[in-house]
Short mmCIF file of C-alpha atoms in Angstrom, two decimals:
data_model
loop_
_atom_site.label_atom_id
_atom_site.label_comp_id
_atom_site.label_asym_id
_atom_site.label_seq_id
_atom_site.Cartn_x
_atom_site.Cartn_y
_atom_site.Cartn_z
CA MET A 237 0.00 0.00 0.00
CA LEU A 238 1.34 3.45 -0.87
CA SER A 239 2.35 5.66 2.05
CA LYS A 240 -0.07 8.39 0.89
CA LYS A 241 -3.02 5.98 1.04
CA ILE A 242 -2.05 4.93 4.57
CA MET A 243 -1.79 8.58 5.65
CA ASP A 244 -5.19 9.32 4.10
CA LYS A 245 -6.72 6.43 6.03
CA ILE A 246 -5.18 7.62 9.31
CA GLU A 247 -6.68 11.05 8.67
CA GLU A 248 -10.09 9.48 8.17
CA PHE A 249 -9.66 8.08 11.69
CA ALA A 250 -8.04 11.18 13.21
CA ASP A 251 -9.29 14.19 11.27
CA PRO A 252 -6.45 16.72 10.77
CA ARG A 253 -8.99 19.52 11.29
CA PHE A 254 -8.90 18.61 15.00
CA MET A 255 -5.21 19.59 15.15
CA GLU A 256 -4.31 22.58 17.32
CA ASP A 257 -2.71 25.59 15.62
CA TRP A 258 0.61 25.07 17.41
CA ASP A 259 0.80 21.40 16.43
CA ASN A 260 2.44 19.77 13.41
CA CYS A 261 0.61 16.57 12.55
CA GLY A 262 1.09 14.78 9.23
CA ILE A 263 4.08 13.65 7.23
CA GLN A 264 7.36 14.63 8.87
CA LEU A 265 9.86 13.09 6.50
CA GLY A 266 9.88 10.95 3.37
CA SER A 267 7.81 10.31 0.27
CA ASN A 268 4.06 10.15 -0.36
CA ASN A 269 4.66 7.45 -2.94
CA MET A 270 6.62 4.89 -0.95
CA GLU A 271 5.38 1.30 -1.12
CA VAL A 272 4.76 0.29 2.50
CA LYS A 273 4.62 -3.26 3.80
CA ARG A 274 5.93 -2.85 7.35
CA ILE A 275 4.92 -0.12 9.84
CA LEU A 276 6.36 0.63 13.26
CA LEU A 277 4.23 2.52 15.81
CA ALA A 278 5.81 4.58 18.61
CA LEU A 279 5.03 7.53 20.86
CA ASP A 280 8.23 9.39 19.90
CA MET A 281 10.92 9.20 17.24
CA SER A 282 14.02 8.41 19.29
CA LYS A 283 17.33 6.82 18.34
CA ASP A 284 16.12 3.48 19.70
CA VAL A 285 12.98 3.67 17.56
CA CYS A 286 15.04 4.66 14.53
CA LYS A 287 17.46 1.78 15.11
CA LYS A 288 14.60 -0.72 15.32
CA ALA A 289 13.02 0.72 12.16
CA VAL A 290 16.28 0.44 10.22
CA ASN A 291 17.33 -2.99 11.50
CA GLY A 292 13.80 -4.36 11.15
CA LYS A 293 13.50 -3.03 7.58
CA TYR A 294 10.34 -1.06 8.29
CA ASP A 295 9.06 1.18 5.51
CA MET A 296 7.17 3.63 7.71
CA VAL A 297 7.18 4.88 11.29
CA ILE A 298 4.05 6.45 12.77
CA THR A 299 4.55 8.40 15.99
CA HIS A 300 2.13 10.19 18.26
CA HIS A 301 4.43 13.15 18.98
CA PRO A 302 5.71 15.07 15.94
CA PHE A 303 9.43 14.98 15.27
CA PHE A 304 9.27 18.58 13.99
CA PHE A 305 7.12 20.87 16.14
CA SER A 306 8.25 24.12 14.51
CA GLY A 307 10.02 25.18 11.37
CA SER A 308 13.67 24.29 10.84
CA LYS A 309 15.91 26.62 8.84
CA LYS A 310 18.79 24.17 8.80
CA ILE A 311 19.10 20.39 8.73
CA ILE A 312 22.45 19.25 10.08
CA LEU A 313 23.02 15.51 9.84
CA ASP A 314 25.12 15.41 13.00
CA GLY A 315 24.08 15.00 16.62
CA TYR A 316 21.08 13.16 18.04
CA ARG A 317 18.33 14.48 15.77
CA GLY A 318 20.51 14.87 12.71
CA GLU A 319 21.58 11.24 12.81
CA ILE A 320 17.94 10.14 13.04
CA ILE A 321 17.08 12.25 9.97
CA ARG A 322 20.07 10.88 8.08
CA ASP A 323 19.21 7.25 8.87
CA LEU A 324 15.54 7.64 7.95
CA ILE A 325 16.36 9.26 4.61
CA LYS A 326 19.16 6.81 3.86
CA ASN A 327 16.84 3.85 4.43
CA ASP A 328 13.79 5.33 2.64
CA ILE A 329 11.66 5.30 5.81
CA VAL A 330 8.58 7.52 5.90
CA LEU A 331 7.89 9.32 9.19
CA TYR A 332 4.32 10.41 10.00
CA SER A 333 2.74 11.80 13.18
CA ALA A 334 -0.82 12.03 14.53
CA HIS A 335 -0.84 14.14 17.69
CA THR A 336 -3.64 16.43 18.92
CA ASN A 337 -5.97 15.08 16.23
CA LEU A 338 -5.43 11.60 17.72
CA ASP A 339 -6.02 13.00 21.23
CA ILE A 340 -9.33 14.56 20.24
CA THR A 341 -10.79 12.03 17.83
CA GLU A 342 -13.39 9.45 18.75
CA ASN A 343 -11.68 6.19 19.87
CA GLY A 344 -8.40 8.07 20.18
CA VAL A 345 -6.13 8.64 23.19
CA ASN A 346 -8.81 9.71 25.66
CA ASP A 347 -11.55 7.26 24.70
CA VAL A 348 -9.00 4.44 24.98
CA LEU A 349 -8.21 5.62 28.53
CA CYS A 350 -11.92 5.73 29.40
CA ASN A 351 -12.34 2.15 28.23
CA ILE A 352 -9.33 0.97 30.23
CA LEU A 353 -10.41 2.78 33.41
CA ASP A 354 -14.15 1.98 33.29
CA ILE A 355 -15.26 5.59 32.67
CA ASN A 356 -18.72 5.48 31.11
CA ASN A 357 -20.89 7.93 29.15
CA GLN A 358 -17.85 10.04 28.40
CA LYS A 359 -18.03 13.40 26.65
CA PRO A 360 -15.30 15.88 25.66
CA LEU A 361 -13.96 17.73 28.69
CA VAL A 362 -13.06 20.86 26.72
CA PRO A 363 -14.93 21.15 23.39
CA SER A 364 -12.77 22.46 20.55
CA PHE A 365 -14.42 21.41 17.28
CA GLU A 366 -17.95 20.83 16.03
CA LYS A 367 -18.90 18.90 12.91
CA LYS A 368 -21.83 20.92 11.60
CA LEU A 369 -25.00 19.40 10.18
CA VAL A 370 -26.94 20.05 6.99
CA LYS A 371 -30.25 18.77 5.69
CA ILE A 372 -30.33 17.12 2.26
CA ILE A 373 -33.67 17.15 0.46
CA VAL A 374 -34.13 15.10 -2.71
CA PHE A 375 -37.19 14.65 -4.94
CA VAL A 376 -37.98 11.16 -6.24
CA PRO A 377 -40.84 9.78 -8.43
CA ALA A 378 -43.43 8.10 -6.23
CA GLU A 379 -43.74 5.14 -8.58
CA PHE A 380 -41.20 2.37 -9.23
CA SER A 381 -40.09 2.05 -5.54
CA TYR A 382 -37.10 4.39 -6.01
CA THR A 383 -37.76 6.09 -2.68
CA GLU A 384 -37.11 2.81 -0.87
CA VAL A 385 -33.96 2.21 -2.91
CA ILE A 386 -32.57 5.66 -2.05
CA ARG A 387 -33.47 5.41 1.66
CA ASN A 388 -31.79 2.02 1.94
CA LYS A 389 -28.69 3.12 0.02
CA MET A 390 -28.27 6.18 2.25
CA GLY A 391 -28.67 4.05 5.36
CA GLU A 392 -26.17 1.45 4.14
CA SER A 393 -23.69 4.28 3.50
CA ASN A 394 -24.09 5.61 7.09
CA PHE A 395 -25.89 8.80 6.04
CA GLY A 396 -28.97 9.97 7.90
CA LYS A 397 -27.69 9.10 11.38
CA ILE A 398 -29.05 10.98 14.39
CA GLY A 399 -27.31 10.08 17.66
CA ASN A 400 -27.58 6.33 18.15
CA TYR A 401 -30.19 5.96 15.38
CA SER A 402 -29.42 5.11 11.76
CA TYR A 403 -31.51 5.03 8.54
CA CYS A 404 -33.23 8.26 9.66
CA SER A 405 -35.29 10.11 7.03
CA PHE A 406 -38.59 11.89 6.53
CA THR A 407 -40.83 11.58 3.45
CA SER A 408 -43.67 13.80 2.25
CA ASP A 409 -45.75 13.80 -0.95
CA GLY A 410 -46.07 16.51 -3.59
CA ILE A 411 -46.33 17.27 -7.29
CA GLY A 412 -43.22 17.83 -9.41
CA ARG A 413 -43.33 19.73 -12.73
CA PHE A 414 -40.81 19.93 -15.56
CA LYS A 415 -40.48 20.10 -19.34
CA PRO A 416 -37.84 17.93 -21.05
CA GLU A 417 -35.83 20.06 -23.54
CA GLU A 418 -34.07 18.96 -26.72
CA ASP A 419 -31.13 16.57 -26.12
CA SER A 420 -32.53 15.51 -22.72
CA ASN A 421 -32.80 11.84 -21.85
CA ALA A 422 -35.91 12.01 -19.70
CA PHE A 423 -36.79 9.08 -17.44
CA ILE A 424 -40.43 10.24 -17.54
CA GLY A 425 -42.17 12.61 -19.99
CA GLU A 426 -41.98 13.82 -23.59
CA ILE A 427 -39.63 16.42 -25.08
CA GLY A 428 -41.25 19.84 -25.28
CA ARG A 429 -44.21 18.98 -23.07
CA VAL A 430 -44.72 20.16 -19.47
CA GLU A 431 -45.15 17.14 -17.25
CA SER A 432 -46.47 16.82 -13.74
CA LEU A 433 -46.23 13.74 -11.58
CA GLU A 434 -46.44 12.61 -8.01
CA GLU A 435 -43.08 12.80 -6.26
CA GLU A 436 -41.85 12.08 -2.77
CA LYS A 437 -39.59 14.52 -0.96
CA ILE A 438 -37.03 12.66 1.19
CA GLU A 439 -35.09 14.52 3.87
CA PHE A 440 -31.84 13.36 5.50
CA ILE A 441 -29.53 14.88 8.12
CA VAL A 442 -25.81 14.52 7.34
CA PHE A 443 -22.56 16.13 8.44
CA GLU A 444 -21.66 19.15 6.33
CA ASP A 445 -18.35 17.68 5.21
CA GLU A 446 -20.11 14.51 4.04
CA ALA A 447 -22.80 16.25 1.95
CA GLU A 448 -21.03 15.88 -1.39
CA ASN A 449 -20.49 12.16 -0.84
CA ALA A 450 -24.13 11.81 0.18
CA ILE A 451 -25.29 13.49 -3.05
CA ARG A 452 -23.02 11.22 -5.09
CA THR A 453 -24.56 8.23 -3.31
CA ILE A 454 -28.06 9.44 -4.20
CA LYS A 455 -27.16 10.10 -7.84
CA ARG A 456 -25.82 6.58 -8.28
CA VAL A 457 -29.29 5.09 -7.70
CA HIS A 458 -31.62 7.97 -8.64
CA PRO A 459 -33.54 7.44 -11.91
CA TYR A 460 -33.53 11.09 -13.09
CA GLU A 461 -30.99 12.44 -15.54
CA GLU A 462 -30.93 15.71 -13.57
CA VAL A 463 -31.43 15.09 -9.86
CA ALA A 464 -33.23 17.89 -7.99
CA TYR A 465 -31.88 18.33 -4.46
CA ASP A 466 -31.31 20.96 -1.76
CA ILE A 467 -28.50 21.23 0.80
CA ILE A 468 -29.68 23.40 3.68
CA PRO A 469 -27.57 24.54 6.69
CA ILE A 470 -29.35 23.91 10.00
CA LYS A 471 -28.74 25.15 13.53
CA ASN A 472 -29.11 21.76 15.19
CA LYS A 473 -26.11 20.89 17.36
CA GLY A 474 -23.65 18.77 15.43
CA LYS A 475 -21.10 16.34 16.80
CA VAL A 476 -18.71 17.94 19.32
CA PHE A 477 -15.09 16.89 19.68
CA GLY A 478 -12.53 18.16 22.16
CA HIS A 479 -9.68 17.61 24.58
CA GLY A 480 -9.98 15.12 27.41
CA ARG A 481 -13.09 13.30 28.53
CA ILE A 482 -15.47 13.44 31.48
CA GLY A 483 -17.72 10.58 32.52
CA ASP A 484 -18.74 8.38 35.41
CA LEU A 485 -17.72 5.19 37.13
CA GLU A 486 -20.47 2.64 37.69
CA LYS A 487 -20.30 3.21 41.44
CA ARG A 488 -18.45 5.33 43.98
CA ILE A 489 -15.03 4.08 45.00
CA SER A 490 -12.33 5.42 47.32
CA LEU A 491 -9.58 7.46 45.74
CA GLU A 492 -6.99 5.02 47.08
CA GLU A 493 -8.72 1.97 45.62
CA TYR A 494 -9.24 3.61 42.23
CA ALA A 495 -5.64 4.85 42.18
CA LYS A 496 -4.44 1.26 42.55
CA ILE A 497 -6.65 0.23 39.63
CA ILE A 498 -5.25 3.07 37.51
CA LYS A 499 -1.65 2.14 38.31
CA GLU A 500 -2.24 -1.52 37.45
CA ARG A 501 -4.21 -1.02 34.25
CA LEU A 502 -1.94 1.68 32.84
CA ARG A 503 1.06 -0.50 33.74
CA ALA A 504 2.71 2.42 35.50
CA ASP A 505 5.66 1.92 37.85
CA SER A 506 4.23 4.63 40.08
CA ILE A 507 1.62 7.36 40.05
CA ARG A 508 1.20 10.53 42.13
CA VAL A 509 -2.07 11.00 43.97
CA TYR A 510 -3.24 14.36 45.34
CA GLY A 511 -6.20 14.39 47.73
CA ASN A 512 -7.78 12.51 50.60
CA LEU A 513 -7.29 8.80 49.87
CA ASP A 514 -10.52 7.96 51.69
CA LYS A 515 -12.63 10.29 49.54
CA LYS A 516 -15.21 8.53 47.36
CA VAL A 517 -14.99 9.38 43.66
CA LYS A 518 -17.41 8.69 40.81
CA ARG A 519 -17.33 11.57 38.30
CA ILE A 520 -13.99 11.31 36.53
CA ALA A 521 -12.23 13.68 34.14
CA ILE A 522 -9.20 12.53 32.18
CA CYS A 523 -6.74 13.88 29.63
CA GLY A 524 -3.86 11.86 28.22
CA GLY A 525 -0.45 13.53 28.13
CA SER A 526 -0.03 17.02 29.60
CA GLY A 527 -3.44 18.25 30.70
CA ALA A 528 -2.70 20.50 33.66
CA SER A 529 -4.33 23.46 31.93
CA PHE A 530 -7.71 21.72 32.18
CA ILE A 531 -7.86 21.32 35.98
CA ARG A 532 -10.36 24.15 36.33
CA ASP A 533 -12.45 22.75 33.48
CA ALA A 534 -12.60 19.39 35.25
CA LYS A 535 -13.80 21.08 38.45
CA ARG A 536 -16.32 23.20 36.56
CA ARG A 537 -17.75 20.05 34.95
CA GLY A 538 -18.27 18.47 38.37
CA ALA A 539 -15.39 15.98 38.42
CA ASP A 540 -14.41 14.41 41.74
CA LEU A 541 -11.07 13.36 40.25
CA TYR A 542 -8.94 14.52 37.33
CA ILE A 543 -6.37 12.14 35.80
CA THR A 544 -3.60 13.42 33.52
CA GLY A 545 0.20 13.65 33.32
CA ASP A 546 3.03 16.12 33.93
CA LEU A 547 1.49 17.86 36.96
CA LYS A 548 3.70 20.41 38.72
CA HIS A 549 3.73 21.73 42.27
CA HIS A 550 1.50 24.70 41.44
CA ASP A 551 -0.96 22.46 39.58
CA ALA A 552 -1.36 20.41 42.74
CA GLN A 553 -1.93 23.64 44.67
CA ILE A 554 -4.71 24.63 42.23
CA GLY A 555 -6.35 21.26 42.72
CA ARG A 556 -6.22 21.64 46.47
CA GLU A 557 -7.72 25.12 46.34
CA LEU A 558 -10.53 23.94 44.08
CA GLY A 559 -11.23 20.82 46.14
CA ILE A 560 -10.67 18.34 43.31
CA CYS A 561 -8.51 15.21 43.61
CA LEU A 562 -5.72 14.80 41.08
CA ILE A 563 -3.72 11.86 39.78
CA ASP A 564 -0.55 12.26 37.75
CA ALA A 565 -0.28 8.93 35.92
CA GLY A 566 2.53 10.15 33.69
CA HIS A 567 2.65 11.44 30.13
CA TYR A 568 3.86 8.13 28.71
CA HIS A 569 1.43 5.84 30.52
CA THR A 570 -1.60 7.93 29.62
CA GLU A 571 -0.74 7.86 25.90
CA ILE A 572 1.01 4.61 25.04
CA HIS A 573 -2.20 2.58 25.01
CA VAL A 574 -3.60 4.39 21.97
CA LEU A 575 -1.00 2.65 19.81
CA LYS A 576 -2.86 -0.64 20.22
CA ALA A 577 -6.08 0.99 18.99
CA LEU A 578 -4.21 2.52 16.05
CA LYS A 579 -2.69 -0.87 15.22
CA GLU A 580 -6.12 -2.52 15.23
CA TYR A 581 -7.43 0.17 12.88
CA LEU A 582 -4.50 -0.20 10.46
CA ASP A 583 -4.73 -4.00 10.61
CA SER A 584 -8.30 -3.71 9.32
CA LEU A 585 -7.19 -1.81 6.20
CA ASP A 586 -4.95 -4.40 4.60
CA GLU A 587 -4.16 -7.87 5.87
CA ASP A 588 -0.81 -7.75 4.07
CA LEU A 589 0.44 -4.84 6.20
CA GLU A 590 2.75 -5.92 9.02
CA ILE A 591 2.39 -3.55 11.98
CA ASP A 592 4.38 -3.58 15.23
CA ILE A 593 4.50 -1.39 18.34
CA ILE A 594 7.64 -0.30 20.16
CA GLU A 595 7.13 0.85 23.75
CA ASP A 596 10.06 3.22 24.10
CA ASN A 597 9.58 5.29 27.27
CA ILE A 598 11.98 8.19 26.82
CA SER A 599 10.83 9.74 30.09
CA ARG A 600 11.63 6.69 32.23
CA TYR A 601 13.65 7.54 35.32
CA SER A 602 15.16 5.72 38.30
CA LEU A 603 14.13 6.26 41.91
CA ILE A 604 17.20 6.39 44.16
#
């Protein structure tokens, strides 16, 4: 599979529109047209990851954290980063990163954490992007059962979904009028004669960015040479995406007991817990990686406990002042688990792709 096709598929999973302005997701190094058979997944591009990619003859490395966060005016092939660049180029290895878009997306970093830690009914902690909705209206002849064909085709193609309901549409009856002109290939009617016939108006709700695909789907099965349709913006709330998640445990549990569960399931050597260990917690906020800036958001959304990484002394002080418990489970241990979900997604694209994960914890330290 070509590297460009793989990158396109990743961006269907983790929409690049979710990326923060300061971020640099996407291709970091290499060619769009490289034939890829072996992919290595990692959180960061380190020398150890590069060495494994070269020695293992991988064609592509996909990391969570970008190798280039800001523009580089010079590329020197010496030193730590320079040697990585040199070895990747020399061995024709493509480097690609999915960062904040993978944090925010559905079934990305934070949803994976919710699944691991039994957090239910999760919603974005800090909304940052909304997929807007439009209404598509199409007019279909009432005879010949074409309305049923179009409704079924739209449903099969995952258009017309509202919340947890699929195959959603509304139909009303009316009279359509038209006159076939010269060179037309009319499904119904005679050239030069005004026709009127019973039609059904079918209405669907779709995401704005999917409207063109929805119209193409309709046209493939619609009998008319010229399909009459409307695309109408609506003010209904679309699908909201954002940083972190907030949800609920099935039942209240002591902070100490839940902290032990977190440490075990995230496979962390240690975690830091701030708050009364006897306090019962149920409403949980979480943000993989560095989420200290969202402590106040977690409190405002009613969280008993906020789980993230990279908390500092003053972050702990903020938590204490607000009366919210905090757990620092580490940057690495709150992000590494998304690689398994990404692997499962890529495995589903092409059974011939060989995909491996390297768990290279560059932030590991020793307690002395």
